[in-house]
CSV table of C-alpha atoms in Angstrom, one decimal:
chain,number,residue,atom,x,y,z
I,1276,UNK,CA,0.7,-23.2,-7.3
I,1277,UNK,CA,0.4,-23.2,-10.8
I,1278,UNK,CA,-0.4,-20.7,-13.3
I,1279,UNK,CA,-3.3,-20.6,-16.1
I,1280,UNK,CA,-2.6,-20.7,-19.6
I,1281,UNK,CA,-5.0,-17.5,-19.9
I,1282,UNK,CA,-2.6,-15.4,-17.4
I,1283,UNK,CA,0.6,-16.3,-19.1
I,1284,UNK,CA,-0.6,-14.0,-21.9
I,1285,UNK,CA,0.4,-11.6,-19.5
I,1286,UNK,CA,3.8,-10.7,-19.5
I,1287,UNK,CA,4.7,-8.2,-16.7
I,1288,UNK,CA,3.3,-6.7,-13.7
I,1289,UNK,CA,2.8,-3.8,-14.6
I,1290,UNK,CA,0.7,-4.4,-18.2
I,1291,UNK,CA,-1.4,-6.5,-15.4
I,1292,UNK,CA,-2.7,-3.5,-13.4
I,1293,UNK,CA,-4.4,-2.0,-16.1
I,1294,UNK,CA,-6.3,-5.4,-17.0
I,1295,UNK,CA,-9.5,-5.6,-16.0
I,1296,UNK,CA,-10.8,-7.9,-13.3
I,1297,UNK,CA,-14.7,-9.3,-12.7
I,1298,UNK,CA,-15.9,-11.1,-9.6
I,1299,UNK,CA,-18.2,-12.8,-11.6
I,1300,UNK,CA,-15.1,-14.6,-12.6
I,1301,UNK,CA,-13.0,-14.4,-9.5
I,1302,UNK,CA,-9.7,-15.8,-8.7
I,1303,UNK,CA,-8.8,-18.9,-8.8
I,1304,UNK,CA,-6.5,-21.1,-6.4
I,1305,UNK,CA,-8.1,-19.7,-3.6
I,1306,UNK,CA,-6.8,-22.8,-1.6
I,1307,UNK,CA,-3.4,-22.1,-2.5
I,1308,UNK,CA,-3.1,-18.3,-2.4
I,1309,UNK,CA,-4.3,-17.9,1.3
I,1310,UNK,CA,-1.9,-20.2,2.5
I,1311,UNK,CA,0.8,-19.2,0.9
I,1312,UNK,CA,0.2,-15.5,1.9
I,1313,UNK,CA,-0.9,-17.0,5.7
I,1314,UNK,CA,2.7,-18.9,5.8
I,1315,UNK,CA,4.3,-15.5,4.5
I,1316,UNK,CA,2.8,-12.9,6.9
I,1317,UNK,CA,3.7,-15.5,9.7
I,1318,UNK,CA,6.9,-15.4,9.6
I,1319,UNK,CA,9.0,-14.7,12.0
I,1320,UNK,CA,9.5,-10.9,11.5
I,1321,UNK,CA,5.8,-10.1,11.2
I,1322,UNK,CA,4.6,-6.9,12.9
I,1323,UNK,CA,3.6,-7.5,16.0
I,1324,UNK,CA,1.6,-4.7,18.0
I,1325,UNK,CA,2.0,-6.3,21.8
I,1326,UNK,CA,5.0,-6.3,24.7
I,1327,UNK,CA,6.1,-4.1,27.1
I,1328,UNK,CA,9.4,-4.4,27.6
I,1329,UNK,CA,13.2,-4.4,25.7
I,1330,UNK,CA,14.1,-7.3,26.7
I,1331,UNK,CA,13.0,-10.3,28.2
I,1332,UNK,CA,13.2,-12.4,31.1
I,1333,UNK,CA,16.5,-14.2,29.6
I,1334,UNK,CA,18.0,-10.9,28.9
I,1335,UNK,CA,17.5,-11.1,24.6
I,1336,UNK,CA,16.0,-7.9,22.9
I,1337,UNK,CA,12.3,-8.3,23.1
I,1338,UNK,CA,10.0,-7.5,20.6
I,1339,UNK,CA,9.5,-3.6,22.2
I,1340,UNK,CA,13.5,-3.7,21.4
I,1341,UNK,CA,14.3,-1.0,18.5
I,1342,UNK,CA,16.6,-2.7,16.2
I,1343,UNK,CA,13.7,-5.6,16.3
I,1344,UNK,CA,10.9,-3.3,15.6
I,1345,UNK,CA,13.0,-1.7,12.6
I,1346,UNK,CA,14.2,-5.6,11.5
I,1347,UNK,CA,10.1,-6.4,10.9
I,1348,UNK,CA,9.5,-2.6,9.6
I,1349,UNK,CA,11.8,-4.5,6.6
I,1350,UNK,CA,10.1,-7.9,6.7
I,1351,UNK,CA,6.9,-6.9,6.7
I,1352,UNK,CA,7.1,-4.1,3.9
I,1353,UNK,CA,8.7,-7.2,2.1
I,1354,UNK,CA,5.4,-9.4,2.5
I,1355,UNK,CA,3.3,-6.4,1.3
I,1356,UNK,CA,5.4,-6.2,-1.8
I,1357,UNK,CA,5.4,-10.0,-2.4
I,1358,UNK,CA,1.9,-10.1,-1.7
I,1359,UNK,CA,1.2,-7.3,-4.9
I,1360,UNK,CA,2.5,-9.9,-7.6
I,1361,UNK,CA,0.5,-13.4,-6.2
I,1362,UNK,CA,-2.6,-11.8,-5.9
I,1363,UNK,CA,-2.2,-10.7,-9.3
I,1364,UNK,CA,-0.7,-13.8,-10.6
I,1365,UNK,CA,-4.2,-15.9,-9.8
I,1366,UNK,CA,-6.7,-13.0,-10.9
I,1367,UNK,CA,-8.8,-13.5,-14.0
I,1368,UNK,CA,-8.5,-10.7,-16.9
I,1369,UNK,CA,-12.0,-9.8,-18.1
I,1370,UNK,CA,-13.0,-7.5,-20.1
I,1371,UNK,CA,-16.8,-6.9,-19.1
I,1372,UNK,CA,-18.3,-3.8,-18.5
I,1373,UNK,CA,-18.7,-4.9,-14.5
I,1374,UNK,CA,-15.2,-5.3,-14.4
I,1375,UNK,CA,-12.6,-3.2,-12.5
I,1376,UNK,CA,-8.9,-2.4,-12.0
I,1377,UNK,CA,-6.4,-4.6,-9.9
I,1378,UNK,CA,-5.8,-1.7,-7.7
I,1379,UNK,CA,-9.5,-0.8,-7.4
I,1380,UNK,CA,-9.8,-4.8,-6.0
I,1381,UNK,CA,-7.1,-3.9,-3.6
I,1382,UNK,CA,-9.4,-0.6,-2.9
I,1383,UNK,CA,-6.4,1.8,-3.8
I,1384,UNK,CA,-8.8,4.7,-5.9
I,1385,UNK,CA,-9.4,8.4,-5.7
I,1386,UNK,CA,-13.3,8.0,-6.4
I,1387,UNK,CA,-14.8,8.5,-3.1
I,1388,UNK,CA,-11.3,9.2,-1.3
I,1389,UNK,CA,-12.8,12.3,0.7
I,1390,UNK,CA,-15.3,10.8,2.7
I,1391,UNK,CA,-13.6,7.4,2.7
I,1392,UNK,CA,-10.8,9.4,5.1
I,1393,UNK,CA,-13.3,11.3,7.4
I,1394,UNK,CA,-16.4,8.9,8.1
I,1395,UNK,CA,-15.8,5.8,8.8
I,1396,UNK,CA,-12.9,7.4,11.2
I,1397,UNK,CA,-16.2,10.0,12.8
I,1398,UNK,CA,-18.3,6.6,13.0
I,1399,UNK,CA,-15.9,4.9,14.9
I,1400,UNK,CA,-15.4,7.6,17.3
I,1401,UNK,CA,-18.9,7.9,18.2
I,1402,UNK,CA,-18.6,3.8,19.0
I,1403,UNK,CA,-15.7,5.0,21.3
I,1404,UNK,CA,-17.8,7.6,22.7
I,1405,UNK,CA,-17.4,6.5,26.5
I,1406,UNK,CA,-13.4,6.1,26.2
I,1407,UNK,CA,-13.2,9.3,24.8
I,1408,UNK,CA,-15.2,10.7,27.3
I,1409,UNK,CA,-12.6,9.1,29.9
I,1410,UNK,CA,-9.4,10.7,27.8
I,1411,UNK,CA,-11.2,14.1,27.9
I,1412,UNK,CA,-11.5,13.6,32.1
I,1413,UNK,CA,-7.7,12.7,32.5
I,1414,UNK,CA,-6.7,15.6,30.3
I,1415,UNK,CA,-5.3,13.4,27.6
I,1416,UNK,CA,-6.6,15.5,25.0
I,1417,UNK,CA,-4.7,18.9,26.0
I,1418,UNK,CA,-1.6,16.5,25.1
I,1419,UNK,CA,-2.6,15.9,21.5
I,1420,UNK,CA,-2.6,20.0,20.9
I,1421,UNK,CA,1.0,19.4,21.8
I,1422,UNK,CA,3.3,19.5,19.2
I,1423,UNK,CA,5.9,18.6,21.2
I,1424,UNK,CA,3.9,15.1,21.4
I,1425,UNK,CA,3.5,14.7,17.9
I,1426,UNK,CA,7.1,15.3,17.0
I,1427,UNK,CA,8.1,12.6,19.9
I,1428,UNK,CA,6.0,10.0,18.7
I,1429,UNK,CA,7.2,10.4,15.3
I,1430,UNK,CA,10.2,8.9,16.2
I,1431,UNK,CA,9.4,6.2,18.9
I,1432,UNK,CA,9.3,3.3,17.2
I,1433,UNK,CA,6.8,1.5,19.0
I,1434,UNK,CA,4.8,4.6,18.3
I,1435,UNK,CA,4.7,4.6,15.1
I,1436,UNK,CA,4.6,0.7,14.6
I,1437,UNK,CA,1.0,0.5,16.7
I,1438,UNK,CA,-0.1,3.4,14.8
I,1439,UNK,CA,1.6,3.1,11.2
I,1440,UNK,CA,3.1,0.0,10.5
I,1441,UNK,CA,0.7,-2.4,12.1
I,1442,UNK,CA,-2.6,-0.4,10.3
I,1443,UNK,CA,-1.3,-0.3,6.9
I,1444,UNK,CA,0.7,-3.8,6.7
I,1445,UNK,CA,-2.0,-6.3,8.7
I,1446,UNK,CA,-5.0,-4.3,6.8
I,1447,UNK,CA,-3.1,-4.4,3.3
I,1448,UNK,CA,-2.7,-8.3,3.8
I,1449,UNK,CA,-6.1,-9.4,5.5
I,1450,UNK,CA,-8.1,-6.9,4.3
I,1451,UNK,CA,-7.4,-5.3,0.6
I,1452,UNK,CA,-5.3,-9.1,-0.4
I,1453,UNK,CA,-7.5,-11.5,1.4
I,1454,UNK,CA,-11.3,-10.0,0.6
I,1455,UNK,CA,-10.7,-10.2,-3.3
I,1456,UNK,CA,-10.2,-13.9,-3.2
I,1457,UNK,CA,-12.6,-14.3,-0.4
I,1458,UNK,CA,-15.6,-12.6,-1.9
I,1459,UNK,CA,-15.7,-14.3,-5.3
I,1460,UNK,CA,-15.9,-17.6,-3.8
I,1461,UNK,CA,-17.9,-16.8,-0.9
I,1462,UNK,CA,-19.9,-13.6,-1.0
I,1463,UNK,CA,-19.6,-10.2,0.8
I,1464,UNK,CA,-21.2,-11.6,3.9
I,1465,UNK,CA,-19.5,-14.7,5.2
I,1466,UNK,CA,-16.1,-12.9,3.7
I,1467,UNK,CA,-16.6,-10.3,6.5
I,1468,UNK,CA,-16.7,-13.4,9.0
I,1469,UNK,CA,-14.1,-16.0,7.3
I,1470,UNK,CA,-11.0,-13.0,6.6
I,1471,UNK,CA,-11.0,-12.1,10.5
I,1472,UNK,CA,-10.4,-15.9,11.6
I,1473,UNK,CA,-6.9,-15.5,10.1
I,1474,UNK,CA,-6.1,-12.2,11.4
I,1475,UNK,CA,-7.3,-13.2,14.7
I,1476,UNK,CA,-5.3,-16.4,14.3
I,1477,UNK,CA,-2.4,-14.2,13.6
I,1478,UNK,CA,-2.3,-13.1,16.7
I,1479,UNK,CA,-1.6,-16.2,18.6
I,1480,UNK,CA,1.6,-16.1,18.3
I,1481,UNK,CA,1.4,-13.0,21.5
I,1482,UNK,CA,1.3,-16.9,23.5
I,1483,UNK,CA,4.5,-17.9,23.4
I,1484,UNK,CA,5.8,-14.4,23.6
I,1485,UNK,CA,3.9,-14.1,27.0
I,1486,UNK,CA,5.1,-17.6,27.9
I,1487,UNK,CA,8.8,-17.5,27.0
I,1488,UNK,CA,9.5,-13.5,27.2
I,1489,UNK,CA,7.2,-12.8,30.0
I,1490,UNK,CA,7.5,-15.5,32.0
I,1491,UNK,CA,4.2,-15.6,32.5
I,1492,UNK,CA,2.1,-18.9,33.4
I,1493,UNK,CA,0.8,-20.9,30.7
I,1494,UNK,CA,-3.1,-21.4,31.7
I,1495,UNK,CA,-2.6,-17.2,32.1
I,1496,UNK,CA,-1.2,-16.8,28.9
I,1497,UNK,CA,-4.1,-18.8,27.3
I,1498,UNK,CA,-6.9,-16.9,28.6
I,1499,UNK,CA,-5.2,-13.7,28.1
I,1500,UNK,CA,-4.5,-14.7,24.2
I,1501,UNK,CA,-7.9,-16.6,23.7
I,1502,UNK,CA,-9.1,-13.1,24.7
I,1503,UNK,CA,-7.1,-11.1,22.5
I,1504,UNK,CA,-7.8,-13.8,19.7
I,1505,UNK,CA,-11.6,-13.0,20.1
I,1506,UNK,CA,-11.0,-8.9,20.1
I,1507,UNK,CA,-8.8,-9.0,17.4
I,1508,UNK,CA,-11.3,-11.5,15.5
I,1509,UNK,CA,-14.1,-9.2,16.3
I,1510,UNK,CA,-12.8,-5.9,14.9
I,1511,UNK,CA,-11.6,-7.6,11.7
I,1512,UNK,CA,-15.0,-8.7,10.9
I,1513,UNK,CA,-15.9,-4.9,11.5
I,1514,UNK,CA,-12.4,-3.9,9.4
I,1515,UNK,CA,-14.1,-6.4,6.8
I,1516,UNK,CA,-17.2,-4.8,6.7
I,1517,UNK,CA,-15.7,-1.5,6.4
I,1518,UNK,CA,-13.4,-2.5,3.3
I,1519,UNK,CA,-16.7,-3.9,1.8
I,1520,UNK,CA,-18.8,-1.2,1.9
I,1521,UNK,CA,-16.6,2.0,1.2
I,1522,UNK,CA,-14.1,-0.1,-0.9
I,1523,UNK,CA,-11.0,1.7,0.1
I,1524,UNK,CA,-8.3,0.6,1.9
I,1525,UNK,CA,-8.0,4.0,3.8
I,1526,UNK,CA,-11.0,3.8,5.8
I,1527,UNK,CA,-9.9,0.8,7.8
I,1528,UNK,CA,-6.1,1.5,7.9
I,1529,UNK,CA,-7.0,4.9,9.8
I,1530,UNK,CA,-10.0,3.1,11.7
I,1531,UNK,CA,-7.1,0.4,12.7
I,1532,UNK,CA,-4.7,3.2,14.0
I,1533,UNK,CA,-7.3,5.0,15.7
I,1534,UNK,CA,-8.2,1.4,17.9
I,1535,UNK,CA,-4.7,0.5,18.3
I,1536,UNK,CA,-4.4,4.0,20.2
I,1537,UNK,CA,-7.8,3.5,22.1
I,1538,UNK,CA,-6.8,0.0,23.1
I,1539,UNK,CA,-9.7,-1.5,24.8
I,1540,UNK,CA,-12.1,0.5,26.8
I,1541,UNK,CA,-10.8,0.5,30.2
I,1542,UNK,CA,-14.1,-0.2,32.2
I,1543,UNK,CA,-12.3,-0.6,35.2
I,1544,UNK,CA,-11.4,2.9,35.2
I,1545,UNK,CA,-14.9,3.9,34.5
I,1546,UNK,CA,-15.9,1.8,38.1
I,1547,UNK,CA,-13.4,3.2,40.1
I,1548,UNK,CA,-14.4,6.7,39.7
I,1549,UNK,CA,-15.5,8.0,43.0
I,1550,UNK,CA,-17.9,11.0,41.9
I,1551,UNK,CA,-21.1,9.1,41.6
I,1552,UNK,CA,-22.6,11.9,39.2
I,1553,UNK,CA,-19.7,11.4,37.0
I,1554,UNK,CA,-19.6,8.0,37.0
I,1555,UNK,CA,-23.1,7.6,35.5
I,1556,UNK,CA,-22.5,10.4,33.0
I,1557,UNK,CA,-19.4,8.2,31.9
I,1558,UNK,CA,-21.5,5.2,31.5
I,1559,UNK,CA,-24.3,7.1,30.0
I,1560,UNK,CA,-21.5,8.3,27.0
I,1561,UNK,CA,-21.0,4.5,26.9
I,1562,UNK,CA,-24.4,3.5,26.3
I,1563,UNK,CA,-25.1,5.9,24.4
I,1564,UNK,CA,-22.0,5.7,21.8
I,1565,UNK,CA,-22.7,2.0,21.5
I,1566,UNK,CA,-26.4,3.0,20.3
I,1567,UNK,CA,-25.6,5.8,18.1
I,1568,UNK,CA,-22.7,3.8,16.3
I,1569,UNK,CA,-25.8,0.7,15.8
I,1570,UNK,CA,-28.0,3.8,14.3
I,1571,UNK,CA,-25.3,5.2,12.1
I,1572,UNK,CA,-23.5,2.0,10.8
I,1573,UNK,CA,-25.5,1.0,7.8
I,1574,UNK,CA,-26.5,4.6,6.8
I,1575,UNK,CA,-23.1,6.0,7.2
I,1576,UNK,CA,-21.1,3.1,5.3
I,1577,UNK,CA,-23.5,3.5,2.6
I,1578,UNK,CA,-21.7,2.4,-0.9
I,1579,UNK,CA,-23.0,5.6,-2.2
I,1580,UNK,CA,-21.0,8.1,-0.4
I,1581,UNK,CA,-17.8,6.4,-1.0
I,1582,UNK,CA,-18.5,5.3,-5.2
I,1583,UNK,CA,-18.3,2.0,-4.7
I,1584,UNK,CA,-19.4,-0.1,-7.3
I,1585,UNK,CA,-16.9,-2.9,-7.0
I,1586,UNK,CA,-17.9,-4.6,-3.7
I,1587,UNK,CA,-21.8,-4.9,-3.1
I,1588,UNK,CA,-22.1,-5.4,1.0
C-alpha cells in the first residue's frame, strides 16, 4: 500500500481528524484497503456470534468457551483500533464547503443523535412485529422487567458478545470503515449491496466450526452456512442502508443487537400452536409487521430527521 505525496503533509493522527474529507474526491486504494482490513478482521480471533457449546467434540475450548470469548474481546477491539489509522491514511484532505470530518465519514456525530438512537431501533421492531408477538405469548417479556436478568447478562460473556461486542465491532468494520471507501467509488446504492457480500462472507468461517467442533456432516454444514451466508448478507444490505440514510453508526449497532437477540423468526413455533384463533392472529402480526415496516422504511429513514448531509441514499 503506498501512501500519497498529498497525505504525507499530514503528520499525526490526530491533526488528521480535524481535516476535512469530500466524496467528490474519495479515497483512494480502494483495492488495497478492503483487503487489507478483510485479511485483518479474519483473523483468527474475530468475533464470532455462533456455537453452543464449551468445548468441542475433541475436548478443546470451543468458541462458547470464556477465556476464548475474552481472547477475541482483545483481538477484535485491536482491529477496530488498527482499522481508525488505514482508513485515514488513504482519505483525501479537501477543503470544500461539501466536505466533512473523518469521524462524521465514520458516522460518529451528535447532529441528529436523538432520533438516530430511537427510530431506526422502533422501525425495526415493527418488521419483527410477529416474533415479538410470540415473546409476548411465552412470557418472555415479564423477564426483561427483571433486574435480576439484566444484571446476569451483564456478566455472561456470550451475552454480552451477541449483544455488545459483535454489534459494535462487525458494524464499526463493514459498515462506518467499509461504506466510506465503498460510496465514493461506487455510489450509495450498489454500496448498500457490495459491503454485505463481505460481511456475509465473513461468516463462512461458522463451516468448519460446525464441521470440526460439531461434528457435524459436511453437506449439512453447507446448507446450514450457505443459509446463514444469505441472512447475514441480507441484513447487512439493510445495516447498509441504514448507515446511509441516518449517517450514524448508532442506529445500526443497536438495530444489530436488537436481531442478534431476536435471532431468526421461529415460524416453526408459530405452526405448532394448537389454538387455531391464536395462530392466525400470530400470523396476522407477521403480515402485518412485514407491511408496516415496507410503509415506514423510506419515510422513517429520511436524511432529514437524522441531519444527514454527508451520505445522500
Amino acid at each position: 500500500m503506498r501512501k500519497s505525496s498529498q497525505t504525507n503533509s499530514y503528520p499525526g493522527i490526530i491533526s488528521k481528524l480535524g481535516k476535512l474529507f469530500s466524496i467528490e474526491d474519495g479515497l483512494r486504494d480502494l483495492d488495497d484497503v478492503l483487503t487489507f482490513l478483510w485479511r485483518l478482521f479474519n483473523l483468527p480471533g474475530k468475533e464470532q456470534t455462533a456455537g453452543s457449546s464449551h468445548l468441542d467434540h475433541t475436548g478443546n475450548c470451543g468458541i462458547d468457551h470464556p477465556e476464548i470469548i475474552r481472547r477475541r474481546f482483545v483481538s477484535v477491539t485491536i482491529v477496530c483500533i488498527l482499522a481508525i489509522p488505514i482508513i485515514w491514511w488513504f482519505g483525501t484532505p479537501s477543503s470544500k464547503d461539501s466536505a466533512h470530518t473523518f469521524l462524521e465519514w465514520l458516522g460518529l456525530r451528535f447532529s441528529g443523535l436523538i432520533t438516530a438512537l430511537v427510530i431506526p431501533l422502533l422501525l425495526t421492531m415493527v418488521l419483527f412485529l410477529g416474533p415479538l408477538s410470540l415473546h409476548y405469548i411465552d412470557g418472555v417479556f415479564r423477564l426483561y422487567l427483571e433486574p435480576r436478568y439484566w444484571v446476569t447478562s451483564c456478566k455472561n460473556y456470550i451475552w454480552l458478545r451477541n449483544h455488545v461486542a459483535a454489534p459494535i465491532s462487525e458494524e464499526f468494520i463493514f459498515r462506518a470503515c467499509m461504506l466510506p471507501l465503498l460510496v465514493p467509488h461506487f455510489g450509495e446504492g450498489w454500496s448498500i449491496f457490495i459491503a454485505p457480500l463481505f460481511f456475509g462472507v465473513a461468516h463462512l468461517h461458522h463451516l468448519i466450526e460446525k464441521i470440526t467442533q460439531n461434528n457435524e456432516e459436511v453437506a449439512d454444514a453447507i446448507k446450514s452456512s450457505v443459509f446463514q451466508m444469505a441472512f447475514t448478507s441480507l441484513f447487512g444490505a439493510y445495516s447498509a442502508f441504514l448507515f446511509l440514510r441516518t449517517g450514524h453508526l448508532v442506529a445500526p449497532v443497536l438495530v444489530h443487537a436488537f436481531c442478534n437477540h431476536m435471532g431468526f423468526p421461529a415460524f416453526n413455533e408459530v405452526l405448532a400452536l394448537e389454538d387455531t384463533t391464536l395462530r392466525r392472529r400470530v400470523i396476522a402480526a407477521f403480515v402485518v409487521g412485514l407491511l408496516a415496516w415496507m410503509y415506514l422504511l423510506f419515510p422513517l429513514t429520511s436524511p432529514f430527521l437524522y441531519s444527514n448531509e454527508i451520505y445522500h441514499c
